[in-house]
Short mmCIF file of C-alpha atoms in Angstrom, two decimals:
data_model
loop_
_atom_site.label_atom_id
_atom_site.label_comp_id
_atom_site.label_asym_id
_atom_site.label_seq_id
_atom_site.Cartn_x
_atom_site.Cartn_y
_atom_site.Cartn_z
CA MET P 1 83.76 94.00 59.66
CA SER P 2 81.11 91.89 58.33
CA THR P 3 77.55 93.22 58.13
CA LEU P 4 74.01 91.65 58.27
CA SER P 5 71.58 92.23 55.68
CA ARG P 6 68.12 93.78 56.26
CA ASP P 7 66.49 90.29 56.07
CA GLN P 8 68.96 88.83 58.58
CA ILE P 9 68.24 91.79 61.14
CA ARG P 10 64.57 90.79 60.46
CA THR P 11 64.99 87.29 61.31
CA LEU P 12 66.79 88.40 64.67
CA MET P 13 64.14 90.65 65.43
CA ALA P 14 61.51 87.85 65.12
CA GLU P 15 63.75 85.53 67.50
CA VAL P 16 63.75 88.61 70.02
CA LEU P 17 59.96 88.63 69.65
CA ALA P 18 59.56 85.11 69.89
CA ALA P 19 61.41 85.17 73.09
CA GLN P 20 58.98 87.42 74.62
CA GLY P 21 56.15 85.13 73.50
CA LYS P 22 55.34 87.73 70.63
CA GLN P 23 55.08 87.43 66.74
CA MET P 24 57.09 89.26 63.97
CA PRO P 25 54.38 91.02 61.55
CA ASP P 26 54.45 90.74 57.93
CA ASP P 27 53.74 94.47 57.56
CA GLU P 28 56.69 96.45 58.46
CA GLN P 29 54.79 99.58 58.87
CA VAL P 30 53.23 98.20 62.05
CA ASN P 31 54.00 100.54 65.06
CA LEU P 32 56.16 99.04 67.50
CA GLU P 33 53.62 99.58 70.43
CA GLU P 34 50.92 97.38 68.81
CA ILE P 35 53.37 94.37 68.88
CA GLY P 36 54.92 95.19 72.28
CA PHE P 37 58.42 95.60 70.87
CA ARG P 38 59.89 97.89 73.66
CA SER P 39 63.17 100.04 74.24
CA LEU P 40 64.62 96.77 76.26
CA ASP P 41 63.68 94.39 73.21
CA PHE P 42 65.25 97.29 70.86
CA SER P 43 68.47 96.92 72.98
CA GLU P 44 68.54 93.20 73.08
CA LEU P 45 68.31 93.30 69.21
CA ALA P 46 71.12 95.56 68.75
CA LEU P 47 73.41 93.34 70.92
CA ARG P 48 72.23 90.23 68.88
CA VAL P 49 73.52 92.29 65.84
CA GLU P 50 76.83 92.91 67.76
CA ASP P 51 77.20 89.24 68.52
CA GLU P 52 76.69 88.34 64.98
CA ILE P 53 78.90 90.74 63.36
CA ASP P 54 81.58 90.33 66.06
CA ASP P 55 81.85 93.99 66.48
CA GLU P 56 80.55 96.85 68.44
CA LEU P 57 78.16 99.17 66.69
CA ASN P 58 78.73 102.80 67.47
CA PHE P 59 75.81 103.84 68.98
CA ASP P 60 77.10 107.37 69.45
CA ALA P 61 77.94 107.90 65.94
CA PRO P 62 74.28 108.76 64.52
CA GLU P 63 71.52 110.41 66.56
CA LEU P 64 69.25 108.09 67.66
CA ARG P 65 66.17 109.15 65.75
CA ARG P 66 62.56 108.55 66.27
CA ILE P 67 61.96 104.81 65.75
CA ALA P 68 58.32 104.03 65.65
CA THR P 69 57.74 101.08 63.27
CA VAL P 70 59.30 97.66 62.49
CA SER P 71 60.65 99.31 59.21
CA ASP P 72 62.39 101.93 61.43
CA VAL P 73 64.02 99.38 63.35
CA LEU P 74 65.39 97.68 60.49
CA ASP P 75 66.57 100.79 58.89
CA PHE P 76 68.36 102.07 61.68
CA LEU P 77 70.40 98.86 62.46
CA GLU P 78 71.11 98.46 58.86
CA GLN P 79 72.54 102.05 58.79
CA LEU P 80 74.30 101.65 62.10
CA GLN P 81 76.63 98.99 60.96
CA SER P 82 77.96 100.87 58.22
CA SER P 83 78.36 104.16 60.48
CA MET U 1 105.96 83.38 117.73
CA SER U 2 108.25 80.55 118.69
CA PRO U 3 111.41 81.63 117.42
CA SER U 4 111.71 79.20 114.64
CA PRO U 5 110.05 76.02 113.19
CA ALA U 6 112.09 74.05 115.62
CA GLY U 7 109.11 74.84 118.11
CA HIS U 8 106.09 72.84 119.23
CA ALA U 9 104.78 72.50 115.72
CA ALA U 10 108.24 71.95 113.93
CA GLY U 11 107.09 68.24 113.44
CA ASN U 12 103.82 69.36 111.45
CA ARG U 13 103.90 67.57 108.00
CA VAL U 14 104.32 69.95 104.85
CA VAL U 15 103.54 68.21 101.67
CA THR U 16 104.23 69.93 98.35
CA GLN U 17 104.71 68.77 94.90
CA ASP U 18 108.49 68.17 95.39
CA PHE U 19 108.58 67.60 99.28
CA ASP U 20 107.01 65.61 102.06
CA GLY U 21 108.44 66.19 105.42
CA THR U 22 108.35 68.44 108.43
CA TRP U 23 108.69 72.29 108.74
CA GLU U 24 112.09 71.32 110.67
CA GLN U 25 113.19 69.37 107.80
CA LEU U 26 112.73 72.28 105.19
CA GLN U 27 115.92 73.73 103.95
CA SER U 28 116.26 77.54 104.63
CA LEU U 29 116.66 80.01 102.07
CA PRO U 30 119.87 82.51 101.90
CA LEU U 31 117.37 85.46 102.20
CA PRO U 32 118.84 89.12 102.76
CA PRO U 33 117.01 90.88 105.82
CA SER U 34 114.61 92.66 103.45
CA SER U 35 113.37 90.31 100.76
CA ALA U 36 110.40 89.78 98.33
CA LEU U 37 110.33 86.18 97.02
CA ALA U 38 109.52 85.39 93.60
CA ALA U 39 108.16 81.98 94.38
CA ARG U 40 108.05 79.50 91.57
CA HIS U 41 106.19 76.99 93.68
CA HIS U 42 104.83 76.27 97.24
CA LEU U 43 108.13 74.81 98.27
CA ASP U 44 109.87 78.01 97.51
CA ALA U 45 107.37 79.94 99.70
CA VAL U 46 107.36 77.64 102.57
CA ARG U 47 111.20 77.54 102.76
CA ALA U 48 111.19 81.29 102.64
CA VAL U 49 108.51 81.16 105.52
CA ARG U 50 110.53 78.78 107.64
CA THR U 51 113.63 81.05 106.95
CA ALA U 52 111.91 84.27 108.31
CA ALA U 53 109.95 82.33 111.17
CA ASP U 54 112.97 83.46 113.42
CA GLY U 55 111.52 86.93 113.29
CA ALA U 56 114.77 88.59 111.97
CA HIS U 57 113.49 89.19 108.40
CA GLU U 58 111.27 91.56 106.50
CA LEU U 59 109.43 89.32 103.75
CA LEU U 60 107.05 89.40 100.95
CA VAL U 61 106.00 86.22 99.01
CA ALA U 62 104.39 86.29 95.92
CA GLY U 63 104.21 83.97 93.03
CA ARG U 64 106.85 84.50 90.39
CA SER U 65 104.21 85.49 87.77
CA ARG U 66 102.78 88.16 89.86
CA LEU U 67 106.04 89.96 90.29
CA THR U 68 106.05 91.82 87.01
CA ALA U 69 109.12 93.95 86.09
CA ASP U 70 107.34 97.26 87.03
CA LEU U 71 106.24 95.52 90.58
CA ARG U 72 109.78 94.22 91.05
CA ASP U 73 111.29 97.99 90.39
CA GLU U 74 108.64 99.14 92.74
CA LEU U 75 109.67 96.74 95.58
CA ARG U 76 113.20 97.29 94.90
CA ALA U 77 112.54 101.35 95.40
CA GLU U 78 110.87 100.11 98.44
CA GLY U 79 113.91 98.85 99.91
CA LEU U 80 113.18 95.19 99.24
CA ALA U 81 115.80 92.61 97.62
CA VAL U 82 113.79 90.48 94.86
CA VAL U 83 114.86 86.99 95.42
CA ASP U 84 114.53 84.34 92.91
CA VAL U 85 115.20 80.87 93.38
CA VAL U 86 117.07 79.56 90.49
CA ASP U 87 115.61 76.71 88.37
CA VAL U 88 117.57 73.57 88.21
CA GLY U 89 119.62 73.48 84.71
CA GLY U 90 118.76 77.05 84.39
CA SER U 91 118.71 80.58 85.84
CA ALA U 92 115.84 82.95 86.54
CA ASP U 93 115.43 85.72 83.92
CA THR U 94 115.68 88.47 86.06
CA GLY U 95 118.06 91.08 84.71
CA ASP U 96 120.94 92.23 86.79
CA ALA U 97 121.24 89.83 89.20
CA ALA U 98 123.83 88.42 91.61
CA ASP U 99 124.17 84.81 92.17
CA VAL U 100 124.31 83.89 95.95
CA GLY U 101 125.18 80.18 96.84
CA ASP U 102 122.64 78.51 98.81
CA THR U 103 124.71 75.89 100.88
CA THR U 104 121.35 74.24 102.02
CA GLY U 105 119.09 74.09 98.88
CA GLY U 106 120.16 75.44 95.70
CA PRO U 107 121.39 78.80 94.30
CA VAL U 108 118.98 81.93 94.52
CA GLU U 109 119.45 85.18 92.70
CA VAL U 110 119.30 88.10 94.54
CA THR U 111 118.43 91.66 93.02
CA SER U 112 119.20 94.20 95.31
CA PRO U 113 117.01 97.16 96.24
CA THR U 114 117.52 100.50 94.75
CA THR U 115 116.68 102.10 98.20
CA ASP U 116 118.57 101.35 101.28
CA ARG U 117 116.84 101.36 104.50
CA GLU U 118 116.92 99.61 107.73
CA PRO U 119 114.42 96.30 107.65
CA VAL U 120 111.65 95.96 109.88
CA PRO U 121 112.17 92.57 111.61
CA GLY U 122 109.05 90.31 111.66
CA ARG U 123 107.18 92.35 109.18
CA VAL U 124 105.03 90.45 106.53
CA TRP U 125 104.14 92.15 103.26
CA LEU U 126 101.08 90.96 101.61
CA LEU U 127 100.03 92.21 98.17
CA THR U 128 96.37 92.98 97.74
CA SER U 129 94.69 90.75 94.69
CA GLY U 130 94.64 93.95 92.63
CA SER U 131 91.43 93.27 90.97
CA THR U 132 90.77 96.92 91.04
CA GLY U 133 93.98 98.21 89.57
CA ARG U 134 97.81 97.98 90.86
CA PRO U 135 98.30 95.56 93.81
CA LYS U 136 98.84 97.63 97.02
CA ARG U 137 100.98 96.24 99.95
CA VAL U 138 99.87 95.81 103.52
CA ALA U 139 101.92 95.12 106.50
CA HIS U 140 101.38 92.39 108.74
CA THR U 141 103.50 90.24 111.09
CA LEU U 142 103.37 86.42 111.88
CA ASP U 143 101.42 87.33 114.81
CA SER U 144 98.94 89.40 113.00
CA LEU U 145 98.50 86.49 110.43
CA THR U 146 97.85 84.01 113.09
CA THR U 147 94.10 84.34 113.71
CA VAL U 148 93.40 80.56 114.88
CA GLY U 149 93.74 80.45 118.65
CA GLY U 150 93.33 77.64 121.38
CA GLU U 151 93.77 73.86 121.02
CA GLN U 152 92.98 72.52 117.54
CA PRO U 153 91.95 68.86 116.66
CA PRO U 154 94.61 67.39 114.49
CA ARG U 155 93.96 68.01 110.96
CA THR U 156 95.71 67.82 107.57
CA TRP U 157 94.73 70.87 105.55
CA LEU U 158 94.43 71.24 101.86
CA CYS U 159 95.98 74.80 100.87
CA PRO U 160 95.10 75.62 97.11
CA TYR U 161 95.59 79.57 97.57
CA ALA U 162 98.40 81.27 95.59
CA HIS U 163 101.81 81.71 97.34
CA GLY U 164 101.64 84.69 99.80
CA ALA U 165 97.70 85.51 99.65
CA TYR U 166 95.98 86.47 102.93
CA ALA U 167 94.45 83.18 102.98
CA TRP U 168 97.41 81.31 102.03
CA TRP U 169 99.21 82.62 105.03
CA GLN U 170 95.98 81.59 107.28
CA VAL U 171 96.74 78.03 106.44
CA VAL U 172 100.40 78.57 106.87
CA THR U 173 100.35 80.26 110.22
CA LEU U 174 97.91 77.65 111.23
CA GLY U 175 100.40 74.80 110.30
CA LEU U 176 103.47 76.64 111.58
CA ARG U 177 102.05 77.39 114.95
CA HIS U 178 99.67 74.52 116.12
CA PRO U 179 100.50 71.28 116.86
CA GLY U 180 98.82 68.61 114.79
CA GLN U 181 98.21 70.76 111.64
CA ASP U 182 99.77 69.41 108.64
CA ILE U 183 99.08 71.03 105.11
CA LEU U 184 99.10 69.46 101.43
CA PHE U 185 99.89 72.46 99.27
CA VAL U 186 98.64 72.20 95.94
CA GLU U 187 99.96 74.02 92.66
CA PRO U 188 97.76 75.61 90.00
CA ASP U 189 98.43 72.92 87.71
CA GLU U 190 96.99 70.45 90.23
CA LEU U 191 93.60 72.04 90.43
CA ASP U 192 92.01 69.47 88.23
CA THR U 193 93.36 66.25 90.06
CA TRP U 194 93.76 67.63 93.78
CA PRO U 195 91.06 65.30 95.14
CA ALA U 196 93.16 62.23 94.34
CA ARG U 197 96.29 63.71 95.92
CA ALA U 198 94.16 65.08 98.94
CA LEU U 199 93.11 61.29 99.52
CA GLU U 200 96.47 59.96 99.15
CA VAL U 201 97.89 62.53 101.77
CA GLY U 202 95.03 62.01 104.25
CA VAL U 203 93.41 65.44 103.81
CA THR U 204 90.71 66.31 106.57
CA ALA U 205 90.17 69.86 106.28
CA ALA U 206 90.11 72.22 103.05
CA SER U 207 89.79 75.92 102.52
CA GLY U 208 88.90 77.47 99.37
CA THR U 209 87.01 80.21 97.44
CA PRO U 210 83.35 79.49 96.53
CA THR U 211 84.78 79.30 92.83
CA PHE U 212 87.15 76.69 94.01
CA TRP U 213 84.59 74.65 95.50
CA ARG U 214 82.05 75.18 92.61
CA GLN U 215 84.77 74.09 90.20
CA ALA U 216 85.85 71.05 92.23
CA LEU U 217 82.03 69.80 92.51
CA TYR U 218 81.70 70.38 88.79
CA ARG U 219 84.68 68.37 87.78
CA ASP U 220 84.36 65.57 89.79
CA PRO U 221 81.90 65.46 92.71
CA ASP U 222 82.31 61.94 93.45
CA ALA U 223 86.11 62.26 93.90
CA VAL U 224 85.44 65.38 96.32
CA ALA U 225 82.80 63.60 98.18
CA ALA U 226 85.17 60.83 98.78
CA LEU U 227 87.38 62.82 100.97
CA PRO U 228 86.71 62.39 104.73
CA LEU U 229 86.49 66.15 105.46
CA GLU U 230 85.83 67.19 108.75
CA GLN U 231 86.17 70.99 108.01
CA VAL U 232 85.19 72.76 104.95
CA THR U 233 86.06 76.44 104.79
CA LEU U 234 84.91 78.97 102.15
CA GLY U 235 85.93 82.61 101.95
CA GLY U 236 87.41 85.41 99.57
CA GLU U 237 84.25 85.69 97.51
CA PRO U 238 80.40 86.26 98.13
CA VAL U 239 78.99 83.06 99.51
CA ASP U 240 75.62 81.99 98.56
CA GLN U 241 73.40 79.60 100.34
CA ALA U 242 73.24 77.09 97.59
CA ILE U 243 76.97 76.54 97.60
CA LEU U 244 76.93 76.27 101.33
CA THR U 245 73.86 73.79 101.34
CA ARG U 246 75.60 71.52 98.54
CA LEU U 247 78.55 71.23 100.84
CA THR U 248 76.67 70.70 104.05
CA GLU U 249 74.83 67.96 102.43
CA LEU U 250 77.99 66.51 101.07
CA PHE U 251 79.95 66.40 104.20
CA PRO U 252 77.36 65.92 106.69
CA ALA U 253 79.86 65.29 109.54
CA ALA U 254 81.93 68.48 108.62
CA ARG U 255 81.78 71.80 110.00
CA VAL U 256 81.34 74.17 107.16
CA SER U 257 82.86 77.61 107.90
CA TRP U 258 82.58 80.90 106.07
CA ILE U 259 85.23 83.20 106.64
CA TYR U 260 85.32 86.79 105.88
CA ALA U 261 88.91 88.02 105.58
CA SER U 262 90.99 90.52 103.65
CA SER U 263 94.52 91.57 103.51
CA GLU U 264 93.62 95.00 105.08
CA ALA U 265 90.86 93.94 107.58
CA GLY U 266 92.42 90.51 108.48
CA ALA U 267 90.07 87.93 109.60
CA SER U 268 86.81 89.68 111.00
CA ILE U 269 83.88 87.27 110.56
CA ALA U 270 83.57 83.38 111.03
CA VAL U 271 80.27 81.76 110.61
CA HIS U 272 79.81 77.84 111.16
CA ASP U 273 75.96 77.47 110.86
CA GLY U 274 75.90 76.69 107.24
CA LEU U 275 73.67 79.61 106.70
CA ALA U 276 74.63 82.65 103.98
CA GLY U 277 75.75 85.78 105.73
CA PHE U 278 75.95 86.43 109.47
CA PRO U 279 73.50 87.02 112.09
CA ALA U 280 72.45 90.76 112.05
CA ALA U 281 72.49 90.88 116.04
CA TRP U 282 76.47 90.87 115.53
CA LEU U 283 76.20 94.56 113.94
CA GLY U 284 77.54 97.12 116.28
CA ARG U 285 78.53 94.39 118.69
CA GLN U 286 81.83 95.31 120.91
CA GLN U 287 83.94 92.34 122.31
CA GLU U 288 87.54 92.34 123.13
CA GLY U 289 89.70 90.81 120.40
CA ARG U 290 86.69 90.79 117.52
CA ALA U 291 85.99 92.94 114.87
CA ARG U 292 83.21 95.50 115.26
CA LEU U 293 80.80 95.08 112.32
CA ASP U 294 78.49 97.83 110.76
CA VAL U 295 76.42 98.70 107.70
CA VAL U 296 76.59 102.08 106.46
CA ASP U 297 74.78 103.38 103.35
CA GLY U 298 74.50 99.64 102.39
CA GLU U 299 78.20 98.86 102.93
CA LEU U 300 79.99 96.54 105.39
CA VAL U 301 82.15 98.61 107.36
CA ILE U 302 84.61 96.79 109.83
CA ALA U 303 86.72 98.20 112.92
CA SER U 304 89.25 95.18 113.30
CA PRO U 305 91.92 94.22 115.55
CA ARG U 306 93.59 91.93 113.23
CA ARG U 307 93.76 94.78 110.39
CA GLY U 308 97.13 95.40 108.53
CA ALA U 309 99.46 97.83 110.01
CA GLY U 310 98.64 101.50 108.75
CA VAL U 311 94.85 100.45 107.59
CA ASP U 312 92.37 102.89 109.06
CA ASP U 313 90.52 101.83 112.28
CA VAL U 314 87.25 101.75 110.68
CA LEU U 315 87.60 100.36 107.12
CA ARG U 316 85.11 100.72 104.30
CA THR U 317 85.26 97.61 102.85
CA GLY U 318 83.52 98.15 99.53
CA ASP U 319 81.21 95.16 100.00
CA ARG U 320 77.53 95.50 99.68
CA ALA U 321 75.68 94.41 102.78
CA GLU U 322 71.89 93.89 102.99
CA VAL U 323 69.87 92.81 105.86
CA VAL U 324 67.23 89.97 105.17
CA ASP U 325 65.39 87.88 107.69
CA GLY U 326 67.96 88.45 110.35
CA ARG U 327 70.89 87.83 108.36
CA VAL U 328 73.63 90.34 106.87
CA LEU U 329 74.11 89.02 103.52
CA LEU U 330 77.27 90.31 101.36
CA PRO U 331 76.18 89.67 98.04
CA GLY U 332 79.06 91.35 96.03
CA ARG U 333 80.90 94.84 95.49
CA VAL U 334 79.66 98.12 95.90
CA ALA U 335 81.03 99.69 92.85
CA SER U 336 80.20 96.91 90.41
CA ASP U 337 76.84 95.66 91.52
CA GLU U 338 74.37 98.30 90.16
CA ILE U 339 73.37 98.06 86.42
CA ASN U 340 71.25 101.05 85.12
CA VAL U 341 68.65 99.60 82.79
CA GLY U 342 66.90 102.82 81.56
CA GLY U 343 66.83 104.54 84.86
CA ALA U 344 65.79 101.29 86.67
CA LYS U 345 68.37 99.49 88.94
CA ALA U 346 69.31 95.89 88.59
CA SER U 347 71.41 94.08 91.20
CA ALA U 348 74.14 91.94 89.54
CA ALA U 349 74.26 90.06 92.84
CA GLN U 350 70.60 89.51 93.01
CA VAL U 351 70.34 88.39 89.35
CA ARG U 352 73.28 86.12 89.96
CA ALA U 353 71.76 84.58 93.06
CA VAL U 354 68.46 83.96 91.23
CA LEU U 355 70.86 82.04 88.33
CA LEU U 356 72.64 80.19 90.77
CA ASP U 357 69.30 78.77 92.37
CA HIS U 358 68.22 77.27 88.90
CA PRO U 359 69.07 73.74 89.73
CA ARG U 360 70.80 73.34 86.36
CA VAL U 361 73.11 76.03 86.90
CA ALA U 362 76.70 75.42 88.27
CA TRP U 363 78.19 78.94 88.19
CA ALA U 364 77.06 82.49 86.92
CA ALA U 365 78.41 85.77 86.26
CA VAL U 366 76.22 88.71 85.61
CA ARG U 367 77.37 92.16 84.15
CA GLY U 368 75.88 95.24 82.35
CA ARG U 369 76.35 95.57 78.73
CA ARG U 370 76.23 98.85 77.00
CA ALA U 371 73.44 99.23 74.64
CA PRO U 372 71.51 101.99 72.83
CA ILE U 373 68.45 103.63 74.53
CA VAL U 374 68.43 102.02 77.81
CA GLY U 375 72.11 102.38 78.51
CA SER U 376 72.95 98.97 79.84
CA ILE U 377 71.21 95.85 79.78
CA VAL U 378 71.86 92.70 81.70
CA THR U 379 73.78 89.81 80.26
CA ALA U 380 74.90 86.76 82.14
CA ASP U 381 77.68 84.09 81.50
CA VAL U 382 76.31 80.57 82.72
CA VAL U 383 78.05 77.24 83.17
CA PRO U 384 75.41 74.57 83.30
CA VAL U 385 75.63 71.54 85.53
CA ARG U 386 76.98 68.59 83.65
CA THR U 387 74.18 66.22 82.62
CA ASP U 388 74.55 62.43 82.69
CA GLY U 389 74.00 60.52 79.42
CA PRO U 390 72.46 61.44 76.53
CA GLY U 391 68.78 62.26 76.30
CA THR U 392 68.85 65.20 78.47
CA ASP U 393 67.73 68.56 76.62
CA PRO U 394 70.36 71.15 77.02
CA LEU U 395 69.90 74.29 79.23
CA THR U 396 68.75 77.09 76.95
CA GLU U 397 68.73 80.91 77.17
CA ALA U 398 64.88 80.46 76.95
CA ASP U 399 64.87 78.26 80.06
CA LEU U 400 66.77 80.85 81.95
CA SER U 401 64.63 83.71 80.63
CA ALA U 402 61.67 81.91 82.11
CA TRP U 403 63.03 81.19 85.31
CA CYS U 404 64.43 84.60 85.76
CA THR U 405 61.00 86.30 84.45
CA ASP U 406 59.20 84.53 87.19
CA ARG U 407 61.61 85.76 89.97
CA LEU U 408 63.01 89.04 88.91
CA PRO U 409 61.65 92.64 87.49
CA ASP U 410 61.73 92.81 83.89
CA HIS U 411 64.66 94.99 83.41
CA ALA U 412 66.57 92.61 85.45
CA VAL U 413 66.10 89.58 83.48
CA PRO U 414 69.14 88.74 81.55
CA ARG U 415 69.00 89.69 77.88
CA ARG U 416 71.92 88.03 76.59
CA VAL U 417 73.15 84.64 77.92
CA ARG U 418 76.41 83.17 77.25
CA PHE U 419 76.93 79.65 77.90
CA LEU U 420 80.58 78.29 79.14
CA ASP U 421 81.92 74.84 79.23
CA GLN U 422 84.31 75.57 82.14
CA ILE U 423 84.11 77.78 85.35
CA PRO U 424 86.44 80.60 84.91
CA ILE U 425 88.98 80.79 87.70
CA LYS U 426 91.92 83.13 88.37
CA GLU U 427 95.25 82.53 90.14
CA SER U 428 93.60 84.05 93.24
CA LEU U 429 90.94 81.18 92.99
CA LYS U 430 88.33 83.65 92.38
CA SER U 431 86.09 84.59 89.32
CA ASP U 432 85.00 88.04 88.33
CA VAL U 433 81.68 88.01 89.46
#
């Protein structure tokens, strides 16, 4: 299974935000609420990652931990690919 | 039922890939009293019907590809011989089978039943479409399958349905019983080219699923529009206003009918006013010879005089029903319609209807897809309308997202859209929507 780099996931996240008329912040410590990145957006991003790697992510494997910042999103999806 | 095709409709024309003649000119098949015919093509199937029309046989007709080894064993255990018509220059691969000479139309191979029982003369078995697991068998007779009454104007029908399906029998019994009802059968490999053949044969009436009509209009709308159709019939799937309107506009002189029928319930609803669904005033109505229709917990419930043998008097159809502006709409199946997006419910049928309303969408299917945090998100497969010439911007996910955002709650807007370049269609002429 191929995996996406953190930068590639970041690009996909920017696309999800753009589709909602929002912008990807430069600062990865920005809180998701501030940029309006909601659970539906997170879910869409996860499926975009799945489509890119042509494989299903194992959402059940790790506990879904608290995801509060842009950095959390990128970290989580990066780790999920290798779980 | 007249005792044989030598009756008053025996002179009706039957046209298949390899035959153009009348019912009485069709060669019969040497069928055992209880038979399941594995039809290679429509000619096998209508020959079996012609043979069984004497009322002495028990018959099941299905396409050969549907009769898997498991199903063949099951049918034999139920007392049916499995019959294959032997291909010219070869033999059907049916295992331990006995050759029986067919003095009238080529050899058949008969694989005997493994259970002996007395045949039920006149019984016609239908296999359900099997979209939710193994196909079930439903018992009818040629009488219960003949649902068109009264004098009919002379017509030549197009029959694109799979051999032995309920809708196939509807067209077949029409041709077998009513004088002046000719039939052109088209095989699955003719679905791309049928309009030219229909024009050549003189088709004036056509019956098909909404997917069949969508696909035909997607592939070659001009060829379809050139047909002198007086009757256009749709059934077998949810029918939306967009396809009804398009066909009504294309054939202004034709009667456009929507028929609700199934192997279990039989033909139960017929609507000819060009509007989706049926009048809510029909709910609860009791009329001799007609089905009683009700909506119970959002599901269409039918008590049909044309139901199959052994089917419950009151049948829960599994089809979702909703009353909107005095019409009862049947947008999809109860079991597969609801998509739970983070606790909010999205209706796949409603999302699909919104997508189909887009002027550049030819076909759409909507499903839930497993997703983290919210459980499922709404996804769609879409076939865009073909555009003429260069310079037209392709339809994009963003276009559809904006269209849906204006018409649907946020959670119901498809988050992933896949564009297909063909309308998917199954042997049943349906799509999984």
